[in-house]
Amino acid sequence: MDMDLKPPSQPKYQLKETPPPTTTPPEPQMDDPFKVDPPPPELTVPKPKKKRSGKAKKVLLVVLVLALLGAAGYGIYYWQHQQVDKLAKENQALTAQLAAANKKVSDAEAENAKLSEEATPPTADTLVITAATSDCQAQVDPATKKALVYTQGTQGADKKKVLYSTDKTFAKVSATCAATANATEPATLYYAKLAGTTWTIIYADTAEPDAEVTALYTIPTEFK
């Protein structure tokens, strides 16, 4: 069987091809002559370092010199202070040593004087006055209940403390024996007699011994 070959029938409705959209180039913009131009960007310029002026350098130098001088002055003062303290301590030590040495000398002199007194026998005046002092102080003041005070006196134009008989076996002493050293009471006459090496008081009164006492002790009438 013969078949007729026919072209395929076209669709009744045919889709139209949509052309691609056309892009309209932008219209060139015209510069507005009245438009203010934007300010240019600010440029940051580093600030130059300030140089110290010559005056500032001088002031700094002066301050430094003064500081050095102050430090040096304080160092000298501190050193001098230490030296003064050291000398003061040394002076105190030397003073103490000198005082100790003087004390030793004084003690030695006192000891030597004591030894000399012990080595040298006492004089007759000393023995007679010691006997008269003991006789006075053996008495007691009734008011104070204390021993009477012996105050040595003198006799004759030569102001002697002790007068002796011609043979040196009798002695005469004038002294005040009262409650106080400044008493105005009459002087007491002490007559002492030598017995061996000891002087003994045989009479003590404000008046001269009478004939009976003189005869009893054979007291000489003349004393020098």
GROMACS .gro file of C-alpha atoms in nm:
model
  224
    1MET     CA    1   0.000   0.000   0.000
    2ASP     CA    2   0.118   0.331  -0.100
    3MET     CA    3   0.136   0.589   0.161
    4ASP     CA    4   0.179   0.949   0.085
    5LEU     CA    5   0.449   1.111   0.279
    6LYS     CA    6   0.328   1.447   0.395
    7PRO     CA    7   0.515   1.690   0.600
    8PRO     CA    8   0.396   1.710   0.949
    9SER     CA    9   0.136   1.960   0.997
   10GLN     CA   10   0.231   2.279   1.175
   11PRO     CA   11   0.076   2.349   1.511
   12LYS     CA   12  -0.209   2.579   1.495
   13TYR     CA   13  -0.050   2.816   1.737
   14GLN     CA   14   0.313   2.887   1.706
   15LEU     CA   15   0.510   3.039   1.993
   16LYS     CA   16   0.693   3.341   1.897
   17GLU     CA   17   1.046   3.365   2.007
   18THR     CA   18   1.102   3.650   2.246
   19PRO     CA   19   1.399   3.844   2.146
   20PRO     CA   20   1.646   3.903   2.424
   21PRO     CA   21   1.594   4.228   2.607
   22THR     CA   22   1.798   4.504   2.482
   23THR     CA   23   1.991   4.703   2.740
   24THR     CA   24   1.998   5.067   2.689
   25PRO     CA   25   2.336   5.206   2.769
   26PRO     CA   26   2.327   5.467   3.044
   27GLU     CA   27   2.317   5.812   2.930
   28PRO     CA   28   2.635   5.996   2.999
   29GLN     CA   29   2.595   6.222   3.300
   30MET     CA   30   2.706   6.572   3.260
   31ASP     CA   31   2.900   6.735   3.537
   32ASP     CA   32   2.703   6.993   3.720
   33PRO     CA   33   2.905   7.307   3.695
   34PHE     CA   34   2.734   7.436   4.013
   35LYS     CA   35   2.805   7.130   4.219
   36VAL     CA   36   3.057   7.185   4.497
   37ASP     CA   37   3.357   6.962   4.475
   38PRO     CA   38   3.405   6.742   4.779
   39PRO     CA   39   3.693   6.845   5.006
   40PRO     CA   40   4.016   6.665   4.938
   41PRO     CA   41   4.111   6.399   5.193
   42GLU     CA   42   4.312   6.527   5.486
   43LEU     CA   43   4.671   6.429   5.489
   44THR     CA   44   4.812   6.333   5.832
   45VAL     CA   45   5.154   6.486   5.855
   46PRO     CA   46   5.367   6.364   6.153
   47LYS     CA   47   5.454   6.643   6.385
   48PRO     CA   48   5.821   6.712   6.404
   49LYS     CA   49   5.983   6.639   6.740
   50LYS     CA   50   6.054   6.947   6.936
   51LYS     CA   51   6.414   6.994   7.001
   52ARG     CA   52   6.516   7.105   7.343
   53SER     CA   53   6.633   7.454   7.341
   54GLY     CA   54   6.977   7.546   7.467
   55LYS     CA   55   6.823   7.719   7.770
   56ALA     CA   56   6.647   7.401   7.879
   57LYS     CA   57   6.972   7.210   7.850
   58LYS     CA   58   7.149   7.467   8.065
   59VAL     CA   59   6.880   7.451   8.332
   60LEU     CA   60   6.899   7.072   8.334
   61LEU     CA   61   7.278   7.089   8.361
   62VAL     CA   62   7.257   7.334   8.651
   63VAL     CA   63   7.005   7.111   8.833
   64LEU     CA   64   7.231   6.810   8.781
   65VAL     CA   65   7.535   6.999   8.911
   66LEU     CA   66   7.342   7.117   9.216
   67ALA     CA   67   7.223   6.764   9.285
   68LEU     CA   68   7.581   6.635   9.264
   69LEU     CA   69   7.703   6.912   9.492
   70GLY     CA   70   7.426   6.839   9.741
   71ALA     CA   71   7.508   6.469   9.741
   72ALA     CA   72   7.878   6.544   9.786
   73GLY     CA   73   7.805   6.791  10.068
   74TYR     CA   74   7.586   6.541  10.250
   75GLY     CA   75   7.854   6.277  10.211
   76ILE     CA   76   8.115   6.510  10.361
   77TYR     CA   77   7.879   6.606  10.645
   78TYR     CA   78   7.803   6.242  10.721
   79TRP     CA   79   8.173   6.156  10.721
   80GLN     CA   80   8.254   6.447  10.952
   81HIS     CA   81   7.969   6.349  11.183
   82GLN     CA   82   8.104   5.996  11.205
   83GLN     CA   83   8.452   6.131  11.280
   84VAL     CA   84   8.315   6.358  11.555
   85ASP     CA   85   8.129   6.066  11.713
   86LYS     CA   86   8.442   5.854  11.694
   87LEU     CA   87   8.655   6.125  11.856
   88ALA     CA   88   8.392   6.181  12.127
   89LYS     CA   89   8.391   5.812  12.213
   90GLU     CA   90   8.770   5.804  12.218
   91ASN     CA   91   8.771   6.113  12.441
   92GLN     CA   92   8.526   5.949  12.682
   93ALA     CA   93   8.739   5.637  12.695
   94LEU     CA   94   9.054   5.842  12.760
   95THR     CA   95   8.874   6.046  13.027
   96ALA     CA   96   8.764   5.728  13.203
   97GLN     CA   97   9.116   5.587  13.185
   98LEU     CA   98   9.259   5.913  13.320
   99ALA     CA   99   9.007   5.916  13.607
  100ALA     CA  100   9.095   5.557  13.691
  101ALA     CA  101   9.466   5.639  13.682
  102ASN     CA  102   9.414   5.947  13.903
  103LYS     CA  103   9.218   5.738  14.150
  104LYS     CA  104   9.498   5.484  14.164
  105VAL     CA  105   9.747   5.765  14.224
  106SER     CA  106   9.528   5.915  14.498
  107ASP     CA  107   9.485   5.577  14.664
  108ALA     CA  108   9.858   5.517  14.646
  109GLU     CA  109   9.933   5.860  14.794
  110ALA     CA  110   9.681   5.803  15.074
  111GLU     CA  111   9.832   5.464  15.145
  112ASN     CA  112  10.181   5.611  15.146
  113ALA     CA  113  10.072   5.888  15.382
  114LYS     CA  114   9.913   5.632  15.611
  115LEU     CA  115  10.227   5.422  15.607
  116SER     CA  116  10.436   5.732  15.673
  117GLU     CA  117  10.220   5.823  15.971
  118GLU     CA  118  10.249   5.473  16.102
  119ALA     CA  119  10.621   5.471  16.045
  120THR     CA  120  10.671   5.817  16.199
  121PRO     CA  121  10.595   5.828  16.570
  122PRO     CA  122  10.341   6.094  16.670
  123THR     CA  123  10.472   6.413  16.825
  124ALA     CA  124  10.425   6.509  17.187
  125ASP     CA  125  10.173   6.778  17.087
  126THR     CA  126   9.963   6.517  16.906
  127LEU     CA  127   9.966   6.282  17.203
  128VAL     CA  128   9.871   6.557  17.451
  129ILE     CA  129   9.588   6.691  17.231
  130THR     CA  130   9.458   6.337  17.173
  131ALA     CA  131   9.445   6.283  17.549
  132ALA     CA  132   9.259   6.613  17.604
  133THR     CA  133   9.013   6.536  17.323
  134SER     CA  134   8.933   6.195  17.468
  135ASP     CA  135   8.876   6.348  17.813
  136CYS     CA  136   8.633   6.605  17.664
  137GLN     CA  137   8.438   6.361  17.448
  138ALA     CA  138   8.396   6.123  17.738
  139GLN     CA  139   8.135   6.369  17.871
  140VAL     CA  140   7.776   6.388  17.736
  141ASP     CA  141   7.558   6.693  17.681
  142PRO     CA  142   7.250   6.653  17.906
  143ALA     CA  143   7.015   6.807  17.650
  144THR     CA  144   7.119   6.617  17.335
  145LYS     CA  145   7.267   6.308  17.502
  146LYS     CA  146   7.560   6.341  17.263
  147ALA     CA  147   7.932   6.365  17.332
  148LEU     CA  148   8.069   6.713  17.384
  149VAL     CA  149   8.263   6.880  17.102
  150TYR     CA  150   8.634   6.953  17.150
  151THR     CA  151   8.764   7.276  16.992
  152GLN     CA  152   9.138   7.338  17.017
  153GLY     CA  153   9.264   7.675  17.141
  154THR     CA  154   9.599   7.849  17.171
  155GLN     CA  155   9.802   8.000  17.457
  156GLY     CA  156  10.052   8.276  17.508
  157ALA     CA  157  10.194   8.534  17.274
  158ASP     CA  158  10.331   8.259  17.049
  159LYS     CA  159   9.979   8.108  17.005
  160LYS     CA  160  10.100   7.762  17.094
  161LYS     CA  161   9.856   7.473  17.119
  162VAL     CA  162  10.054   7.295  17.392
  163LEU     CA  163  10.277   7.438  17.663
  164TYR     CA  164  10.532   7.220  17.848
  165SER     CA  165  10.707   7.233  18.181
  166THR     CA  166  11.081   7.274  18.190
  167ASP     CA  167  11.146   6.901  18.233
  168LYS     CA  168  10.886   6.817  17.961
  169THR     CA  169  10.691   6.588  18.195
  170PHE     CA  170  10.386   6.817  18.229
  171ALA     CA  171  10.178   6.974  17.954
  172LYS     CA  172   9.905   7.238  17.948
  173VAL     CA  173   9.630   7.271  17.684
  174SER     CA  174   9.349   7.529  17.643
  175ALA     CA  175   9.037   7.420  17.453
  176THR     CA  176   8.657   7.459  17.449
  177CYS     CA  177   8.454   7.153  17.544
  178ALA     CA  178   8.086   7.225  17.479
  179ALA     CA  179   7.771   7.099  17.308
  180THR     CA  180   7.860   7.274  16.981
  181ALA     CA  181   8.179   7.382  16.811
  182ASN     CA  182   8.073   7.750  16.809
  183ALA     CA  183   7.989   7.768  17.175
  184THR     CA  184   8.100   8.079  17.364
  185GLU     CA  185   8.165   7.899  17.689
  186PRO     CA  186   8.494   7.962  17.876
  187ALA     CA  187   8.791   7.758  17.770
  188THR     CA  188   8.883   7.452  17.970
  189LEU     CA  189   9.242   7.411  18.094
  190TYR     CA  190   9.378   7.059  18.061
  191TYR     CA  191   9.688   6.951  18.253
  192ALA     CA  192   9.855   6.629  18.141
  193LYS     CA  193  10.136   6.426  18.300
  194LEU     CA  194  10.375   6.200  18.111
  195ALA     CA  195  10.401   5.845  18.239
  196GLY     CA  196  10.642   5.649  18.026
  197THR     CA  197  10.520   5.717  17.674
  198THR     CA  198  10.160   5.798  17.767
  199TRP     CA  199  10.012   6.137  17.850
  200THR     CA  200   9.733   6.129  18.108
  201ILE     CA  201   9.497   6.417  18.191
  202ILE     CA  202   9.527   6.493  18.564
  203TYR     CA  203   9.320   6.815  18.574
  204ALA     CA  204   9.050   6.975  18.358
  205ASP     CA  205   8.860   7.289  18.454
  206THR     CA  206   8.792   7.644  18.345
  207ALA     CA  207   9.002   7.779  18.635
  208GLU     CA  208   9.362   7.721  18.722
  209PRO     CA  209   9.425   7.435  18.972
  210ASP     CA  210   9.433   7.540  19.333
  211ALA     CA  211   9.726   7.488  19.569
  212GLU     CA  212   9.595   7.153  19.688
  213VAL     CA  213   9.577   7.006  19.338
  214THR     CA  214   9.909   7.162  19.250
  215ALA     CA  215  10.071   7.005  19.551
  216LEU     CA  216   9.897   6.672  19.494
  217TYR     CA  217  10.028   6.633  19.142
  218THR     CA  218  10.339   6.848  19.189
  219ILE     CA  219  10.227   7.062  18.895
  220PRO     CA  220  10.492   7.317  18.796
  221THR     CA  221  10.394   7.683  18.803
  222GLU     CA  222  10.577   7.771  18.483
  223PHE     CA  223  10.492   7.641  18.136
  224LYS     CA  224  10.646   7.742  17.808
   0.00000   0.00000   0.00000
